[in-house]
């Protein structure tokens, strides 16, 4: 099927739901570790508590990709039903997470939240490949990244902004502050509204051969074998991209899980207070604990605010690429390589910066890597695989995102940073080294169609 070129606003409409998805991911990535610490989690236990995120991605995304490839409704299309189901579940989970009364409940809600976000997210990736001709693939994924950058920046700043409006950062022991609760409630609303916007403003192409499509749908008990066959016949370019993704996502999982303890300790000098270190029967000790806890919560707001800079930076980077790719071709390989190496330098710089203000510089570099991670691998992949299997391929590709996160969560990140030293800030150095390795792995990409768009129509 020859696909027509879409206007900027058509691509914007079909990508707008990513604003809500990124609100969910940014609140989760920026503040779940803070919630875990508030509920009493030890630093070294935090990565393991995060294991829900990669495990649900590993299980949910290939399944949703497979099912959405075999879904068609004249009214709702192929991918949009999954957007809507995921949005409703994610919004409920986002609202409830900060109200968790115990650590195990918060960890359970993270499982539900991440599974729900994944139900919406994977079909969005496939939708770009479904709707756009090859010549607009880079443009489409970069536009998604632009919207993701907006969502990351706004959502990361929400608790700080709400605190500035007078909502309290203070809370009793083991209770998440009201500023965080309000931020998550706003995120839940934005998630639902933005997904609904895409659902009602975007149409989808029907299957090219409806008779063949219906025949494939009726074939039973092929789910596991189809997934395994697609894994076994994975294109070489996809495997090479997988190696790049491995080191990229190991780095970002390290940031999401350990940036809050690392930066509150190393940069802001306000570590989370341990209640057992205070005599809570003495009024002065109670006051000292509450003072230290409020200082930690305010520092955590600032960590989230500075983390929002990487969303702003990725947005600016994506905006530049959007204008460029709408008119000219880019070398995806070199864009991705340079971006990842700069992001790695940003992570490593956190160890050396003299004051919190310098975090703007660090996260700006990280944002360049993030902007590239969210667009270039998918643009390269979508030009290298069978369009009829785009949903399941995107889901399988997610394995290269979740496996490094599982390894990190099961002790990989703790082991790696303690090779350098016991201070949590060393985890950011490990993230930087990992991202630089990912950047260098781009030299392995040799497929010309993956590296840049080649107009086959002209041949």
Coordinates of C-alpha atoms in Angstrom, one line a residue:
X1 CA 0.0 0.0 0.0
X2 CA 1.3 3.4 -1.0
X3 CA 1.0 5.7 2.0
X4 CA 0.4 9.4 1.5
X5 CA 2.6 11.9 3.2
X6 CA 1.0 13.4 6.4
X7 CA 1.1 17.0 7.4
X8 CA 2.8 18.2 10.6
X9 CA -0.5 18.5 12.4
X10 CA -1.6 15.0 11.4
X11 CA 1.6 13.6 12.8
X12 CA 1.2 15.8 15.9
X13 CA -2.3 14.4 16.5
X14 CA -1.3 10.8 16.1
X15 CA 1.7 11.3 18.5
X16 CA -0.1 13.6 21.1
X17 CA -1.0 10.6 23.3
X18 CA 2.7 10.3 24.1
X19 CA 2.3 13.5 26.2
X20 CA 0.3 11.5 28.7
X21 CA 2.4 8.4 28.4
X22 CA 5.5 10.5 29.2
X23 CA 3.7 12.2 32.1
X24 CA 3.3 8.7 33.5
X25 CA 6.9 7.6 32.8
X26 CA 8.4 10.9 34.1
X27 CA 6.5 10.9 37.4
X28 CA 7.4 7.2 37.8
X29 CA 11.0 7.7 36.8
X30 CA 11.5 10.9 38.8
X31 CA 9.7 10.1 42.0
X32 CA 9.1 6.4 42.5
X33 CA 12.5 6.0 44.2
X34 CA 11.6 9.0 46.4
X35 CA 8.3 7.3 47.3
X36 CA 10.2 4.0 48.1
X37 CA 12.7 5.9 50.3
X38 CA 9.8 7.8 52.1
X39 CA 8.2 4.4 52.8
X40 CA 11.5 3.1 54.3
X41 CA 13.4 1.4 51.5
X42 CA 17.1 1.0 51.8
X43 CA 19.2 2.5 48.9
X44 CA 20.5 -0.9 47.7
X45 CA 17.0 -2.3 47.7
X46 CA 15.7 0.4 45.4
X47 CA 16.8 -1.2 42.0
X48 CA 15.2 -4.5 43.0
X49 CA 11.9 -2.7 43.8
X50 CA 12.1 -1.3 40.3
X51 CA 12.2 -4.7 38.7
X52 CA 8.4 -4.4 38.0
X53 CA 9.1 -1.9 35.2
X54 CA 11.3 -4.1 32.9
X55 CA 9.5 -7.4 33.7
X56 CA 6.1 -6.0 32.8
X57 CA 7.6 -4.6 29.6
X58 CA 9.1 -8.0 28.8
X59 CA 5.8 -9.7 29.2
X60 CA 3.3 -7.1 28.0
X61 CA 4.8 -5.5 25.0
X62 CA 5.3 -8.6 22.7
X63 CA 1.8 -9.7 23.6
X64 CA 0.2 -6.4 22.9
X65 CA 2.2 -6.0 19.7
X66 CA 1.1 -9.5 18.5
X67 CA -2.6 -8.8 19.4
X68 CA -2.7 -5.4 17.9
X69 CA -1.2 -6.8 14.6
X70 CA -4.3 -9.0 14.6
X71 CA -6.9 -6.5 15.6
X72 CA -9.1 -4.5 13.3
X73 CA -12.3 -2.5 13.9
X74 CA -13.8 -0.2 11.3
X75 CA -14.6 2.3 14.0
X76 CA -11.6 2.0 16.4
X77 CA -8.8 0.7 14.1
X78 CA -5.9 -1.5 15.0
X79 CA -3.8 0.2 17.7
X80 CA -6.3 2.7 19.2
X81 CA -8.3 0.2 21.4
X82 CA -5.0 -0.6 23.2
X83 CA -4.3 3.1 23.7
X84 CA -7.6 3.6 25.4
X85 CA -7.4 0.5 27.7
X86 CA -3.9 1.3 28.8
X87 CA -4.8 5.0 29.4
X88 CA -7.7 4.1 31.7
X89 CA -5.7 1.6 33.8
X90 CA -2.6 3.9 33.9
X91 CA -4.7 6.9 35.1
X92 CA -6.2 4.9 38.0
X93 CA -2.7 3.5 39.0
X94 CA -1.1 7.0 38.8
X95 CA -3.7 8.4 41.1
X96 CA -3.3 5.7 43.7
X97 CA 0.5 5.2 43.8
X98 CA 1.4 8.0 46.1
X99 CA -1.3 7.1 48.6
X100 CA 0.4 3.7 49.3
X101 CA 0.5 3.1 53.0
X102 CA 3.3 0.6 52.8
X103 CA 6.4 -0.2 50.7
X104 CA 5.0 -3.5 49.3
X105 CA 1.8 -1.8 48.2
X106 CA 3.8 0.9 46.4
X107 CA 5.9 -1.8 44.7
X108 CA 2.7 -3.6 43.7
X109 CA 1.2 -0.4 42.2
X110 CA 4.4 0.1 40.2
X111 CA 3.7 -3.3 38.6
X112 CA 0.2 -2.3 37.7
X113 CA 1.3 1.2 36.5
X114 CA 4.1 0.0 34.3
X115 CA 2.0 -2.8 32.7
X116 CA -0.8 -0.3 32.0
X117 CA 1.6 2.2 30.4
X118 CA 3.1 -0.5 28.3
X119 CA -0.3 -1.5 26.9
X120 CA -0.6 2.1 25.5
X121 CA 3.0 2.7 24.6
X122 CA 4.0 -0.2 22.2
X123 CA 1.0 0.4 19.8
X124 CA 2.1 4.1 19.6
X125 CA 5.5 3.0 18.2
X126 CA 3.8 0.7 15.7
X127 CA 1.3 3.4 14.7
X128 CA 4.1 5.7 13.3
X129 CA 5.3 2.8 11.1
X130 CA 1.7 1.9 10.1
X131 CA 0.8 5.4 9.0
X132 CA 3.9 7.0 7.6
X133 CA 5.8 6.3 4.4
X134 CA 9.5 5.5 4.7
X135 CA 10.5 9.0 3.8
X136 CA 8.7 10.4 6.9
X137 CA 9.7 7.7 9.5
X138 CA 12.5 9.8 11.0
X139 CA 10.2 12.8 11.0
X140 CA 7.4 10.8 12.8
X141 CA 9.6 9.3 15.5
X142 CA 11.3 12.7 16.1
X143 CA 7.9 14.4 16.5
X144 CA 7.0 11.8 19.1
X145 CA 10.3 12.6 20.8
X146 CA 9.4 16.3 20.8
X147 CA 6.1 15.6 22.6
X148 CA 7.9 13.2 25.0
X149 CA 10.3 16.0 25.8
X150 CA 7.5 18.4 26.7
X151 CA 5.8 15.7 28.9
X152 CA 9.1 14.9 30.7
X153 CA 9.9 18.5 31.5
X154 CA 6.4 19.5 32.7
X155 CA 5.8 16.3 34.7
X156 CA 9.3 16.4 36.3
X157 CA 8.6 19.9 37.5
X158 CA 5.1 19.3 38.9
X159 CA 5.9 18.5 42.6
X160 CA 8.3 21.5 42.8
X161 CA 5.8 23.8 41.1
X162 CA 3.0 22.6 43.3
X163 CA 5.2 23.1 46.4
X164 CA 5.9 26.7 45.2
X165 CA 2.1 27.2 45.1
X166 CA 2.0 26.5 48.8
X167 CA 1.2 22.8 49.0
X168 CA 3.2 21.1 51.8
X169 CA 6.4 19.1 51.3
X170 CA 6.2 18.0 54.9
X171 CA 4.5 14.8 56.0
X172 CA 4.5 12.3 58.9
X173 CA 7.0 9.4 58.9
X174 CA 6.2 7.0 56.1
X175 CA 3.7 9.3 54.4
X176 CA 4.2 10.7 50.9
X177 CA 3.9 14.6 50.9
X178 CA 0.8 16.2 49.5
X179 CA 2.8 18.0 46.8
X180 CA 3.6 14.6 45.3
X181 CA 0.1 13.3 45.6
X182 CA -1.3 16.3 43.8
X183 CA 1.3 16.0 41.0
X184 CA 0.4 12.3 40.4
X185 CA -3.3 13.2 40.3
X186 CA -2.6 15.8 37.6
X187 CA -0.5 13.3 35.7
X188 CA -3.4 10.8 35.7
X189 CA -5.7 13.4 34.2
X190 CA -3.3 14.5 31.5
X191 CA -2.6 10.8 30.6
X192 CA -6.3 10.1 30.0
X193 CA -7.1 13.3 28.1
X194 CA -4.0 13.2 25.8
X195 CA -4.7 9.5 24.8
X196 CA -8.4 10.4 24.2
X197 CA -7.2 13.2 21.9
X198 CA -5.2 10.9 19.7
X199 CA -8.0 8.2 19.7
X200 CA -10.6 10.7 18.4
X201 CA -8.4 12.7 15.9
X202 CA -6.5 9.8 14.2
X203 CA -7.6 7.2 11.7
X204 CA -5.8 4.1 10.7
X205 CA -5.2 2.2 7.5
X206 CA -7.2 -1.1 7.2
X207 CA -5.2 -4.3 6.5
X208 CA -4.0 -4.4 2.9
X209 CA -5.5 -7.8 2.2
X210 CA -8.6 -8.2 4.5
X211 CA -9.2 -11.8 3.4
X212 CA -5.7 -12.9 4.3
X213 CA -5.9 -10.9 7.5
X214 CA -9.1 -12.7 8.6
X215 CA -7.5 -16.0 7.7
X216 CA -4.5 -15.3 9.9
X217 CA -6.7 -14.2 12.8
X218 CA -8.6 -17.5 12.7
X219 CA -5.4 -19.5 13.1
X220 CA -5.3 -20.6 16.7
X221 CA -2.5 -21.6 19.1
X222 CA 0.2 -19.8 17.1
X223 CA 1.0 -17.0 19.5
X224 CA 4.0 -18.6 21.2
X225 CA 5.4 -20.2 18.0
X226 CA 5.0 -16.9 16.1
X227 CA 6.8 -14.9 18.8
X228 CA 9.6 -17.5 18.9
X229 CA 9.9 -17.7 15.1
X230 CA 10.2 -13.9 14.9
X231 CA 12.9 -13.9 17.6
X232 CA 14.7 -16.7 15.7
X233 CA 14.5 -14.9 12.4
X234 CA 15.5 -11.5 13.8
X235 CA 17.3 -9.4 11.2
X236 CA 21.0 -8.7 11.8
X237 CA 20.5 -5.0 12.0
X238 CA 17.9 -5.5 14.8
X239 CA 20.5 -7.6 16.8
X240 CA 23.1 -4.8 16.4
X241 CA 20.6 -2.2 17.5
X242 CA 19.8 -4.5 20.4
X243 CA 23.4 -4.3 21.6
X244 CA 23.2 -0.5 21.5
X245 CA 19.8 -0.5 23.3
X246 CA 21.3 -2.8 26.0
X247 CA 23.9 -0.3 27.2
X248 CA 21.6 2.7 26.6
X249 CA 18.8 1.4 28.8
X250 CA 21.2 0.1 31.5
X251 CA 22.3 3.7 31.9
X252 CA 18.8 5.2 32.1
X253 CA 17.5 2.5 34.5
X254 CA 20.5 3.4 36.7
X255 CA 19.4 7.1 36.6
X256 CA 15.7 6.4 37.3
X257 CA 16.4 4.1 40.2
X258 CA 19.4 5.8 41.9
X259 CA 19.6 9.5 40.8
X260 CA 17.4 10.6 43.8
X261 CA 19.6 9.0 46.5
X262 CA 22.8 9.8 44.6
X263 CA 22.0 13.5 44.1
X264 CA 20.3 14.3 47.4
X265 CA 23.4 12.9 49.1
X266 CA 26.3 14.1 46.9
X267 CA 24.9 17.4 45.5
X268 CA 22.3 18.6 47.9
X269 CA 23.9 17.1 51.1
X270 CA 20.4 16.1 52.4
X271 CA 20.2 12.3 52.5
X272 CA 17.0 10.6 53.6
X273 CA 16.9 10.5 57.4
X274 CA 16.8 7.1 59.0
X275 CA 14.2 7.0 61.8
X276 CA 16.1 4.4 63.8
X277 CA 19.0 7.0 64.2
X278 CA 16.7 9.3 66.1
X279 CA 15.2 8.9 69.6
X280 CA 11.6 9.5 68.8
X281 CA 10.6 9.6 72.5
X282 CA 12.6 12.9 72.8
X283 CA 10.7 16.0 71.4
X284 CA 14.0 17.6 70.1
X285 CA 14.9 14.4 68.2
X286 CA 11.4 14.3 66.6
X287 CA 11.8 17.9 65.5
X288 CA 15.3 17.2 64.1
X289 CA 14.0 14.2 62.2
X290 CA 11.1 16.2 60.7
X291 CA 13.4 19.0 59.7
X292 CA 15.8 16.5 58.0
X293 CA 12.9 14.7 56.3
X294 CA 11.4 18.0 55.0
X295 CA 14.9 19.0 53.7
X296 CA 15.2 15.6 51.9
X297 CA 11.7 16.0 50.4
X298 CA 12.6 19.5 49.1
X299 CA 15.9 18.3 47.7
X300 CA 14.0 15.5 46.0
X301 CA 11.7 18.1 44.4
X302 CA 14.8 19.8 43.1
X303 CA 16.2 16.5 41.8
X304 CA 13.0 16.0 39.9
X305 CA 13.1 19.6 38.6
X306 CA 16.7 19.2 37.3
X307 CA 15.8 15.8 35.8
X308 CA 13.1 17.7 33.9
X309 CA 15.9 19.5 32.1
X310 CA 16.7 16.3 30.1
X311 CA 13.1 16.4 28.8
X312 CA 13.5 20.1 27.8
X313 CA 16.9 19.3 26.2
X314 CA 15.5 16.3 24.3
X315 CA 12.5 18.5 23.2
X316 CA 14.8 21.1 21.8
X317 CA 16.9 18.5 20.1
X318 CA 13.8 16.8 18.6
X319 CA 12.5 20.2 17.4
X320 CA 15.7 20.8 15.6
X321 CA 15.6 17.3 14.0
X322 CA 11.9 17.7 13.2
X323 CA 12.6 20.8 11.1
X324 CA 15.6 19.2 9.5
X325 CA 14.1 15.8 8.7
X326 CA 11.0 17.3 7.2
X327 CA 13.2 18.6 4.4
X328 CA 16.4 16.6 4.3
X329 CA 17.7 13.1 5.1
X330 CA 19.9 12.5 8.1
X331 CA 22.5 9.9 8.9
X332 CA 20.8 8.2 11.8
X333 CA 23.8 6.2 12.8
X334 CA 26.1 9.2 13.4
X335 CA 23.4 11.3 15.1
X336 CA 22.8 8.4 17.5
X337 CA 26.4 7.8 18.2
X338 CA 27.3 11.4 19.0
X339 CA 24.2 11.9 21.1
X340 CA 24.8 8.9 23.3
X341 CA 28.5 9.8 23.9
X342 CA 27.5 13.4 24.9
X343 CA 24.9 11.9 27.3
X344 CA 27.5 9.7 28.8
X345 CA 29.7 12.7 29.5
X346 CA 26.6 14.4 31.2
X347 CA 26.3 11.5 33.6
X348 CA 30.0 11.4 34.5
X349 CA 30.0 15.2 35.0
X350 CA 27.6 14.8 38.0
X351 CA 30.5 13.5 40.1
X352 CA 32.6 16.6 39.5
X353 CA 30.1 19.5 39.5
X354 CA 30.6 22.0 42.4
X355 CA 26.9 23.0 42.9
X356 CA 23.3 22.0 42.1
X357 CA 23.1 24.6 39.4
X358 CA 25.5 22.7 37.2
X359 CA 23.0 19.8 37.1
X360 CA 21.4 21.8 34.3
X361 CA 24.5 21.2 32.2
X362 CA 24.6 17.5 33.0
X363 CA 21.0 16.8 32.3
X364 CA 21.1 18.9 29.1
X365 CA 23.7 16.5 27.7
X366 CA 21.7 13.6 28.9
X367 CA 18.6 15.0 27.1
X368 CA 20.5 14.8 23.8
X369 CA 21.0 11.1 24.4
X370 CA 17.4 10.6 25.5
X371 CA 16.0 12.4 22.4
X372 CA 18.0 10.2 20.2
X373 CA 17.2 6.9 22.1
X374 CA 13.5 7.6 21.6
X375 CA 13.7 8.2 17.8
X376 CA 16.8 6.9 16.0
X377 CA 16.7 3.2 16.9
X378 CA 13.0 3.0 16.0
X379 CA 13.6 4.8 12.7
X380 CA 16.5 2.5 11.9
X381 CA 14.5 -0.6 12.9
X382 CA 11.3 0.3 11.1
X383 CA 13.3 0.6 7.8
X384 CA 14.7 -2.9 8.3
X385 CA 11.7 -5.2 9.0
X386 CA 8.5 -6.5 7.4
X387 CA 5.8 -3.9 7.8
X388 CA 3.1 -6.6 8.3
X389 CA 4.9 -7.6 11.5
X390 CA 5.6 -4.1 12.8
X391 CA 3.6 -4.5 16.0
X392 CA 5.2 -7.8 17.1
X393 CA 8.7 -6.7 16.0
X394 CA 8.4 -3.5 18.0
X395 CA 7.3 -5.7 21.0
X396 CA 10.2 -8.1 20.6
X397 CA 12.6 -5.2 20.2
X398 CA 11.5 -4.1 23.6
X399 CA 13.4 -7.1 25.0
X400 CA 16.6 -5.2 24.4
X401 CA 15.2 -2.5 26.6
X402 CA 14.0 -4.6 29.5
X403 CA 16.7 -7.3 29.7
X404 CA 19.4 -4.7 30.8
X405 CA 17.0 -3.2 33.2
X406 CA 16.3 -6.6 34.8
X407 CA 20.0 -7.3 35.0
X408 CA 20.5 -3.9 36.7
X409 CA 17.6 -4.4 39.1
X410 CA 18.8 -7.9 40.1
X411 CA 22.1 -6.4 41.4
X412 CA 24.0 -5.5 38.3
X413 CA 23.9 -1.7 39.0
X414 CA 24.8 -2.2 42.7
X415 CA 27.7 -4.5 41.8
X416 CA 29.0 -2.2 39.0
X417 CA 29.0 1.1 41.0
X418 CA 30.6 -0.5 44.1
X419 CA 33.5 -1.5 42.0
X420 CA 34.3 2.2 42.0
X421 CA 33.3 3.0 45.6
X422 CA 30.4 2.8 48.1
X423 CA 29.0 6.3 47.4
X424 CA 25.8 6.2 45.4
X425 CA 27.0 8.9 43.1
X426 CA 29.3 6.3 41.5
X427 CA 26.2 4.8 39.9
X428 CA 26.0 7.9 37.7
X429 CA 29.6 7.3 36.6
X430 CA 28.6 3.7 35.7
X431 CA 25.6 5.1 33.7
X432 CA 27.9 7.4 31.8
X433 CA 30.4 4.7 30.9
X434 CA 27.5 2.5 29.8
X435 CA 26.1 5.2 27.5
X436 CA 29.5 5.9 25.9
X437 CA 29.8 2.2 25.1
X438 CA 26.3 2.3 23.6
X439 CA 27.4 5.2 21.4
X440 CA 30.5 3.4 20.2
X441 CA 28.5 0.3 19.3
X442 CA 26.8 2.3 16.5
X443 CA 29.9 1.6 14.3
X444 CA 28.4 -1.9 13.9
X445 CA 25.4 -0.6 12.0
X446 CA 26.0 -1.0 8.2
X447 CA 22.6 -1.5 6.7
X448 CA 22.2 1.5 4.3
X449 CA 18.4 1.6 4.6
X450 CA 18.7 1.7 8.4
X451 CA 21.3 4.5 8.4
X452 CA 19.4 6.8 6.1
X453 CA 16.2 6.9 4.0
X454 CA 16.8 5.7 0.5
X455 CA 13.9 6.5 -1.9
X456 CA 13.1 3.1 -3.5
X457 CA 10.3 4.7 -5.4
X458 CA 12.9 6.5 -7.5
X459 CA 14.6 3.3 -8.5

